[in-house]
mmCIF file of C-alpha atoms and ligand atoms in Angstrom:
data_model
loop_
_atom_site.group_PDB
_atom_site.id
_atom_site.type_symbol
_atom_site.label_atom_id
_atom_site.label_comp_id
_atom_site.label_asym_id
_atom_site.label_seq_id
_atom_site.Cartn_x
_atom_site.Cartn_y
_atom_site.Cartn_z
ATOM 1 C CA UNK A 1 -11.165 -37.598 -31.857
ATOM 2 C CA UNK A 2 -11.366 -34.504 -33.991
ATOM 3 C CA UNK A 3 -7.934 -32.883 -34.193
ATOM 4 C CA UNK A 4 -9.284 -29.532 -32.984
ATOM 5 C CA UNK A 5 -10.822 -31.083 -29.896
ATOM 6 C CA UNK A 6 -7.610 -32.999 -29.210
ATOM 7 C CA UNK A 7 -5.674 -29.720 -29.450
ATOM 8 C CA UNK A 8 -8.101 -27.988 -27.108
ATOM 9 C CA UNK A 9 -7.842 -30.752 -24.507
ATOM 10 C CA UNK A 10 -4.037 -30.783 -24.686
ATOM 11 C CA UNK A 11 -3.771 -27.008 -24.448
ATOM 12 C CA UNK A 12 -6.015 -26.969 -21.375
ATOM 13 C CA UNK A 13 -3.966 -29.680 -19.713
ATOM 14 C CA UNK A 14 -0.616 -28.115 -20.478
ATOM 15 C CA UNK A 15 -0.215 -24.519 -19.293
ATOM 16 C CA UNK A 16 3.018 -24.118 -21.295
ATOM 17 C CA UNK A 17 1.022 -24.406 -24.495
ATOM 18 C CA UNK A 18 -1.382 -21.633 -23.608
ATOM 19 C CA UNK A 19 -1.114 -18.012 -24.697
ATOM 20 C CA UNK A 20 2.420 -16.662 -24.705
ATOM 21 C CA UNK A 21 3.738 -19.897 -23.255
ATOM 22 C CA UNK A 22 4.322 -18.603 -19.720
ATOM 23 C CA UNK A 23 3.127 -19.829 -16.376
ATOM 24 C CA UNK A 24 0.627 -17.200 -15.058
ATOM 25 C CA UNK A 25 2.581 -16.758 -11.807
ATOM 26 C CA UNK A 26 5.812 -16.152 -13.750
ATOM 27 C CA UNK A 27 4.016 -13.724 -16.023
ATOM 28 C CA UNK A 28 2.733 -11.696 -13.041
ATOM 29 C CA UNK A 29 6.184 -11.754 -11.405
ATOM 30 C CA UNK A 30 7.641 -10.458 -14.674
ATOM 31 C CA UNK A 31 5.049 -7.657 -14.745
ATOM 32 C CA UNK A 32 5.952 -6.846 -11.141
ATOM 33 C CA UNK A 33 9.672 -6.629 -11.902
ATOM 34 C CA UNK A 34 8.863 -4.462 -14.880
ATOM 35 C CA UNK A 35 6.715 -2.217 -12.646
ATOM 36 C CA UNK A 36 9.678 -1.739 -10.284
ATOM 37 C CA UNK A 37 12.055 -0.869 -13.139
ATOM 38 C CA UNK A 38 9.831 1.425 -15.207
ATOM 39 C CA UNK A 39 7.664 3.123 -12.555
ATOM 40 C CA UNK A 40 9.677 3.096 -9.349
ATOM 41 C CA UNK A 41 13.464 2.796 -9.770
ATOM 42 C CA UNK A 42 13.273 5.016 -12.876
ATOM 43 C CA UNK A 43 11.572 7.744 -10.793
ATOM 44 C CA UNK A 44 14.352 7.803 -8.222
ATOM 45 C CA UNK A 45 13.380 5.312 -5.505
ATOM 46 C CA UNK A 46 16.725 3.883 -4.357
ATOM 47 C CA UNK A 47 16.259 2.096 -1.012
ATOM 48 C CA UNK A 48 17.109 -1.544 -1.852
ATOM 49 C CA UNK A 49 14.752 -2.802 0.878
ATOM 50 C CA UNK A 50 11.839 -0.849 -0.589
ATOM 51 C CA UNK A 51 12.592 -2.027 -4.144
ATOM 52 C CA UNK A 52 12.821 -5.643 -2.928
ATOM 53 C CA UNK A 53 9.525 -5.329 -1.039
ATOM 54 C CA UNK A 54 7.800 -3.965 -4.149
ATOM 55 C CA UNK A 55 9.132 -6.952 -6.119
ATOM 56 C CA UNK A 56 8.062 -9.408 -3.448
ATOM 57 C CA UNK A 57 4.493 -8.431 -2.504
ATOM 58 C CA UNK A 58 1.980 -9.842 -5.047
ATOM 59 C CA UNK A 59 -0.029 -6.663 -5.745
ATOM 60 C CA UNK A 60 -2.464 -8.600 -7.995
ATOM 61 C CA UNK A 61 -3.769 -10.396 -4.877
ATOM 62 C CA UNK A 62 -4.779 -7.062 -3.325
ATOM 63 C CA UNK A 63 -7.149 -5.986 -6.125
ATOM 64 C CA UNK A 64 -10.602 -7.303 -7.123
ATOM 65 C CA UNK A 65 -10.548 -10.288 -9.526
ATOM 66 C CA UNK A 66 -11.636 -8.166 -12.475
ATOM 67 C CA UNK A 67 -8.642 -5.834 -11.936
ATOM 68 C CA UNK A 68 -5.920 -8.525 -11.801
ATOM 69 C CA UNK A 69 -4.768 -7.765 -15.341
ATOM 70 C CA UNK A 70 -4.382 -4.081 -14.392
ATOM 71 C CA UNK A 71 -2.699 -4.663 -11.030
ATOM 72 C CA UNK A 72 0.755 -3.608 -12.258
ATOM 73 C CA UNK A 73 -0.428 -0.500 -14.131
ATOM 74 C CA UNK A 74 0.978 2.905 -13.223
ATOM 75 C CA UNK A 75 -2.193 4.113 -11.449
ATOM 76 C CA UNK A 76 -4.492 3.615 -8.467
ATOM 77 C CA UNK A 77 -7.281 1.030 -8.868
ATOM 78 C CA UNK A 78 -10.765 0.732 -7.339
ATOM 79 C CA UNK A 79 -11.103 -1.733 -4.430
ATOM 80 C CA UNK A 80 -14.828 -1.239 -3.705
ATOM 81 C CA UNK A 81 -16.703 1.005 -1.230
ATOM 82 C CA UNK A 82 -15.552 4.019 -3.281
ATOM 83 C CA UNK A 83 -11.947 3.460 -2.178
ATOM 84 C CA UNK A 84 -8.719 2.807 -4.089
ATOM 85 C CA UNK A 85 -5.398 1.014 -3.770
ATOM 86 C CA UNK A 86 -2.686 3.648 -4.283
ATOM 87 C CA UNK A 87 -0.496 3.880 -7.382
ATOM 88 C CA UNK A 88 2.594 1.631 -6.948
ATOM 89 C CA UNK A 89 5.023 4.576 -7.149
ATOM 90 C CA UNK A 90 3.225 6.424 -4.337
ATOM 91 C CA UNK A 91 3.365 3.314 -2.105
ATOM 92 C CA UNK A 92 7.110 3.012 -2.761
ATOM 93 C CA UNK A 93 7.691 6.753 -2.233
ATOM 94 C CA UNK A 94 5.829 6.836 1.104
ATOM 95 C CA UNK A 95 7.658 3.713 2.266
ATOM 96 C CA UNK A 96 11.063 5.177 1.366
ATOM 97 C CA UNK A 97 10.269 8.550 3.000
ATOM 98 C CA UNK A 98 9.392 6.700 6.233
ATOM 99 C CA UNK A 99 12.946 5.228 6.374
ATOM 100 C CA UNK A 100 11.759 1.864 7.788
ATOM 101 C CA UNK A 101 14.085 0.015 10.151
ATOM 102 C CA UNK A 102 13.822 -3.573 11.456
ATOM 103 C CA UNK A 103 12.869 -2.545 15.005
ATOM 104 C CA UNK A 104 10.259 0.055 13.989
ATOM 105 C CA UNK A 105 6.615 0.004 15.043
ATOM 106 C CA UNK A 106 4.321 1.493 12.421
ATOM 107 C CA UNK A 107 0.824 2.972 12.459
ATOM 108 C CA UNK A 108 -1.019 3.128 9.149
ATOM 109 C CA UNK A 109 -4.272 5.074 8.821
ATOM 110 C CA UNK A 110 -6.335 3.789 5.854
ATOM 111 C CA UNK A 111 -5.758 0.029 5.489
ATOM 112 C CA UNK A 112 -7.788 -0.204 2.258
ATOM 113 C CA UNK A 113 -6.647 -3.391 0.517
ATOM 114 C CA UNK A 114 -3.787 -3.971 2.981
ATOM 115 C CA UNK A 115 -1.177 -3.570 0.227
ATOM 116 C CA UNK A 116 0.784 -0.668 1.748
ATOM 117 C CA UNK A 117 0.745 -2.490 5.093
ATOM 118 C CA UNK A 118 2.112 -5.658 3.477
ATOM 119 C CA UNK A 119 4.875 -3.723 1.694
ATOM 120 C CA UNK A 120 6.178 -1.985 4.811
ATOM 121 C CA UNK A 121 5.570 -5.046 7.054
ATOM 122 C CA UNK A 122 8.547 -6.797 5.457
ATOM 123 C CA UNK A 123 10.860 -3.968 6.553
ATOM 124 C CA UNK A 124 9.775 -3.306 10.152
ATOM 125 C CA UNK A 125 8.859 -5.089 13.380
ATOM 126 C CA UNK A 126 5.073 -4.539 13.460
ATOM 127 C CA UNK A 127 2.350 -2.639 11.588
ATOM 128 C CA UNK A 128 -0.861 -1.478 13.293
ATOM 129 C CA UNK A 129 -3.335 -0.418 10.642
ATOM 130 C CA UNK A 130 -6.773 1.198 10.951
ATOM 131 C CA UNK A 131 -9.622 1.228 8.445
ATOM 132 C CA UNK A 132 -12.908 3.056 8.883
ATOM 133 C CA UNK A 133 -14.885 0.827 6.445
ATOM 134 C CA UNK A 134 -15.471 -2.425 8.322
ATOM 135 C CA UNK A 135 -15.813 -4.802 5.315
ATOM 136 C CA UNK A 136 -12.495 -3.470 3.910
ATOM 137 C CA UNK A 137 -10.787 -4.052 7.259
ATOM 138 C CA UNK A 138 -12.169 -7.611 7.426
ATOM 139 C CA UNK A 139 -11.105 -8.349 3.855
ATOM 140 C CA UNK A 140 -7.599 -6.971 4.397
ATOM 141 C CA UNK A 141 -7.196 -8.992 7.605
ATOM 142 C CA UNK A 142 -8.207 -12.222 5.834
ATOM 143 C CA UNK A 143 -6.013 -11.460 2.829
ATOM 144 C CA UNK A 144 -2.916 -10.753 4.940
ATOM 145 C CA UNK A 145 -3.512 -13.939 6.947
ATOM 146 C CA UNK A 146 -3.841 -16.024 3.789
ATOM 147 C CA UNK A 147 -0.535 -14.592 2.542
ATOM 148 C CA UNK A 148 1.151 -15.540 5.814
ATOM 149 C CA UNK A 149 1.842 -11.926 6.863
ATOM 150 C CA UNK A 150 1.960 -12.204 10.651
ATOM 151 C CA UNK A 151 3.189 -8.808 11.828
ATOM 152 C CA UNK A 152 0.195 -6.690 10.778
ATOM 153 C CA UNK A 153 -2.745 -5.990 13.111
ATOM 154 C CA UNK A 154 -5.861 -4.588 11.420
ATOM 155 C CA UNK A 155 -8.499 -2.710 13.405
ATOM 156 C CA UNK A 156 -11.761 -1.086 12.323
ATOM 157 C CA UNK A 157 -11.977 2.515 13.466
ATOM 158 C CA UNK A 158 -11.440 6.201 12.789
ATOM 159 C CA UNK A 159 -7.708 6.780 12.459
ATOM 160 C CA UNK A 160 -8.113 10.508 13.070
ATOM 161 C CA UNK A 161 -7.505 9.786 16.753
ATOM 162 C CA UNK A 162 -4.703 7.327 16.039
ATOM 163 C CA UNK A 163 -4.261 4.177 18.157
ATOM 164 C CA UNK A 164 -3.363 5.439 21.655
ATOM 165 C CA UNK A 165 -3.099 1.930 23.187
ATOM 166 C CA UNK A 166 -0.208 1.081 20.854
ATOM 167 C CA UNK A 167 1.476 4.529 20.736
ATOM 168 C CA UNK A 168 4.121 5.832 20.378
ATOM 169 C CA UNK A 169 5.148 4.902 16.826
ATOM 170 C CA UNK A 170 8.427 5.244 14.926
ATOM 171 C CA UNK A 171 6.509 5.679 11.676
ATOM 172 C CA UNK A 172 2.984 6.846 10.873
ATOM 173 C CA UNK A 173 1.711 6.481 7.294
ATOM 174 C CA UNK A 174 -1.596 8.095 6.371
ATOM 175 C CA UNK A 175 -3.145 6.979 3.085
ATOM 176 C CA UNK A 176 -6.316 9.116 3.120
ATOM 177 C CA UNK A 177 -6.113 12.908 3.031
ATOM 178 C CA UNK A 178 -7.260 15.076 5.967
ATOM 179 C CA UNK A 179 -7.570 18.853 5.492
ATOM 180 C CA UNK A 180 -5.125 19.371 8.366
ATOM 181 C CA UNK A 181 -2.700 17.088 10.149
ATOM 182 C CA UNK A 182 -4.607 15.344 12.980
ATOM 183 C CA UNK A 183 -3.043 16.470 16.312
ATOM 184 C CA UNK A 184 -3.324 12.948 17.796
ATOM 185 C CA UNK A 185 -0.979 11.607 15.123
ATOM 186 C CA UNK A 186 1.686 14.170 16.035
ATOM 187 C CA UNK A 187 1.277 13.225 19.709
ATOM 188 C CA UNK A 188 1.616 9.515 18.946
ATOM 189 C CA UNK A 189 4.850 9.981 16.979
ATOM 190 C CA UNK A 190 8.063 9.093 18.847
ATOM 191 C CA UNK A 191 10.875 11.651 19.059
ATOM 192 C CA UNK A 192 12.962 10.765 15.998
ATOM 193 C CA UNK A 193 9.801 9.451 14.274
ATOM 194 C CA UNK A 194 8.480 10.113 10.762
ATOM 195 C CA UNK A 195 4.902 10.919 9.709
ATOM 196 C CA UNK A 196 4.119 10.673 5.987
ATOM 197 C CA UNK A 197 0.759 12.230 5.156
ATOM 198 C CA UNK A 198 -1.184 13.778 2.254
ATOM 199 C CA UNK A 199 -2.750 17.049 3.408
ATOM 200 C CA UNK A 200 -5.397 19.179 1.708
ATOM 201 C CA UNK A 201 -8.941 19.434 0.534
ATOM 202 C CA UNK A 202 -10.536 16.909 -1.825
ATOM 203 C CA UNK A 203 -11.069 19.606 -4.439
ATOM 204 C CA UNK A 204 -7.471 20.815 -4.574
ATOM 205 C CA UNK A 205 -4.357 18.909 -5.239
ATOM 206 C CA UNK A 206 -3.192 17.615 -1.881
ATOM 207 C CA UNK A 207 0.386 17.816 -0.752
ATOM 208 C CA UNK A 208 2.408 14.870 0.487
ATOM 209 C CA UNK A 209 4.290 15.935 3.623
ATOM 210 C CA UNK A 210 7.089 14.293 5.570
ATOM 211 C CA UNK A 211 6.896 15.488 9.177
ATOM 212 C CA UNK A 212 9.773 14.503 11.446
ATOM 213 C CA UNK A 213 9.756 14.877 15.195
ATOM 214 C CA UNK A 214 13.265 15.709 16.359
ATOM 215 C CA UNK A 215 14.779 14.102 19.463
ATOM 216 C CA UNK A 216 13.896 17.262 21.422
ATOM 217 C CA UNK A 217 10.299 17.156 20.216
ATOM 218 C CA UNK A 218 10.320 19.866 17.529
ATOM 219 C CA UNK A 219 8.636 19.300 14.145
ATOM 220 C CA UNK A 220 10.328 19.585 10.788
ATOM 221 C CA UNK A 221 8.037 19.492 7.752
ATOM 222 C CA UNK A 222 9.195 18.716 4.243
ATOM 223 C CA UNK A 223 6.880 19.309 1.285
ATOM 224 C CA UNK A 224 7.359 16.397 -1.073
ATOM 225 C CA UNK A 225 4.977 16.521 -4.030
ATOM 226 C CA UNK A 226 1.379 16.974 -5.181
ATOM 227 C CA UNK A 227 -0.797 13.878 -4.758
ATOM 228 C CA UNK A 228 -4.439 12.839 -4.976
ATOM 229 C CA UNK A 229 -5.799 10.575 -2.235
ATOM 230 C CA UNK A 230 -9.354 9.769 -1.157
ATOM 231 C CA UNK A 231 -10.452 12.123 1.651
ATOM 232 C CA UNK A 232 -10.027 11.079 5.265
ATOM 233 C CA UNK A 233 -13.506 10.505 6.651
ATOM 234 C CA UNK A 234 -14.769 11.095 10.189
ATOM 235 C CA UNK A 235 -17.001 8.779 12.208
HETATM 236 N N1 SAH B 301 -3.297 1.979 1.993
HETATM 237 C C1 SAH B 301 -4.361 1.463 1.139
HETATM 238 C C2 SAH B 301 -5.006 2.542 0.281
HETATM 239 C C3 SAH B 301 -6.037 3.157 1.050
HETATM 240 S S1 SAH B 301 -7.230 4.198 0.325
HETATM 241 C C4 SAH B 301 -3.876 0.320 0.281
HETATM 242 O O1 SAH B 301 -2.688 0.030 0.280
HETATM 243 O O2 SAH B 301 -4.718 -0.293 -0.386
HETATM 244 C C5 SAH B 301 -7.637 5.048 1.829
HETATM 245 C C6 SAH B 301 -8.398 4.242 2.848
HETATM 246 O O3 SAH B 301 -8.552 5.063 3.988
HETATM 247 C C7 SAH B 301 -9.798 3.848 2.418
HETATM 248 O O4 SAH B 301 -9.942 2.462 2.492
HETATM 249 C C8 SAH B 301 -10.690 4.589 3.406
HETATM 250 O O5 SAH B 301 -11.853 3.855 3.746
HETATM 251 C C9 SAH B 301 -9.780 4.763 4.598
HETATM 252 N N2 SAH B 301 -10.138 5.860 5.500
HETATM 253 C C10 SAH B 301 -10.685 7.045 5.206
HETATM 254 N N3 SAH B 301 -10.837 7.795 6.316
HETATM 255 C C11 SAH B 301 -10.358 7.046 7.352
HETATM 256 C C12 SAH B 301 -10.255 7.254 8.762
HETATM 257 N N4 SAH B 301 -10.662 8.397 9.328
HETATM 258 N N5 SAH B 301 -9.724 6.270 9.509
HETATM 259 C C13 SAH B 301 -9.314 5.100 8.957
HETATM 260 N N6 SAH B 301 -9.397 4.853 7.636
HETATM 261 C C14 SAH B 301 -9.906 5.808 6.830
#
């Protein structure tokens, strides 16, 4: 056999001999750890549970095949249907602001790829997530099932009205931007609960808000930072 062909056959059979000599899964895990260090911990995210979740969830399995190499970049990525998976730092920031606890029940509006749901699912009791684009909801449901994530329920629908059958929630995360905070989401928040939501028009910079409902039912709003999310749509 020609020596070049022999080399080709051997290199295909033996992953260690390919490229930089690393197993692809190890390489992606290394990129993920690097993402947590350089994009998330370095920007002030401290909650050890959130950092561990960001290291654990394989973000590259939540993006289209042609985006796998970019999955750990410091930016949002397209996921089809004109929608995006949020930038890793924003996912970590929203998760930390929500102060997840093991007994918490979470509503997410805007399932998208299912990545944010998977990240917070590891830190709470159950996640109910709504997606207005049916094929995205179906894809996210299948993806979460194949990853063995059992405590996320995905439903197709307009999250503007929340999910009254499962309310009230300890945490509500909204990952599409409405022009104003939907009143139903405030209603469906438990006293002591946290709502993390980008608010504003598509054309302006939106503002990420943390809205807490006090034990006696009053609202306390904290203005966190400027963000850019896809607009919240209406049915
Ligand atoms: N959390 C997602 C990112 C979502 S992008 C992730 O981790 O990948 C925002 C998503 O919100 C889009 O998929 C969009 O279709 C969805 N969306 C927009 N308006 C909505 C509405 N009214 N109700 C539910 N989902 C909505």
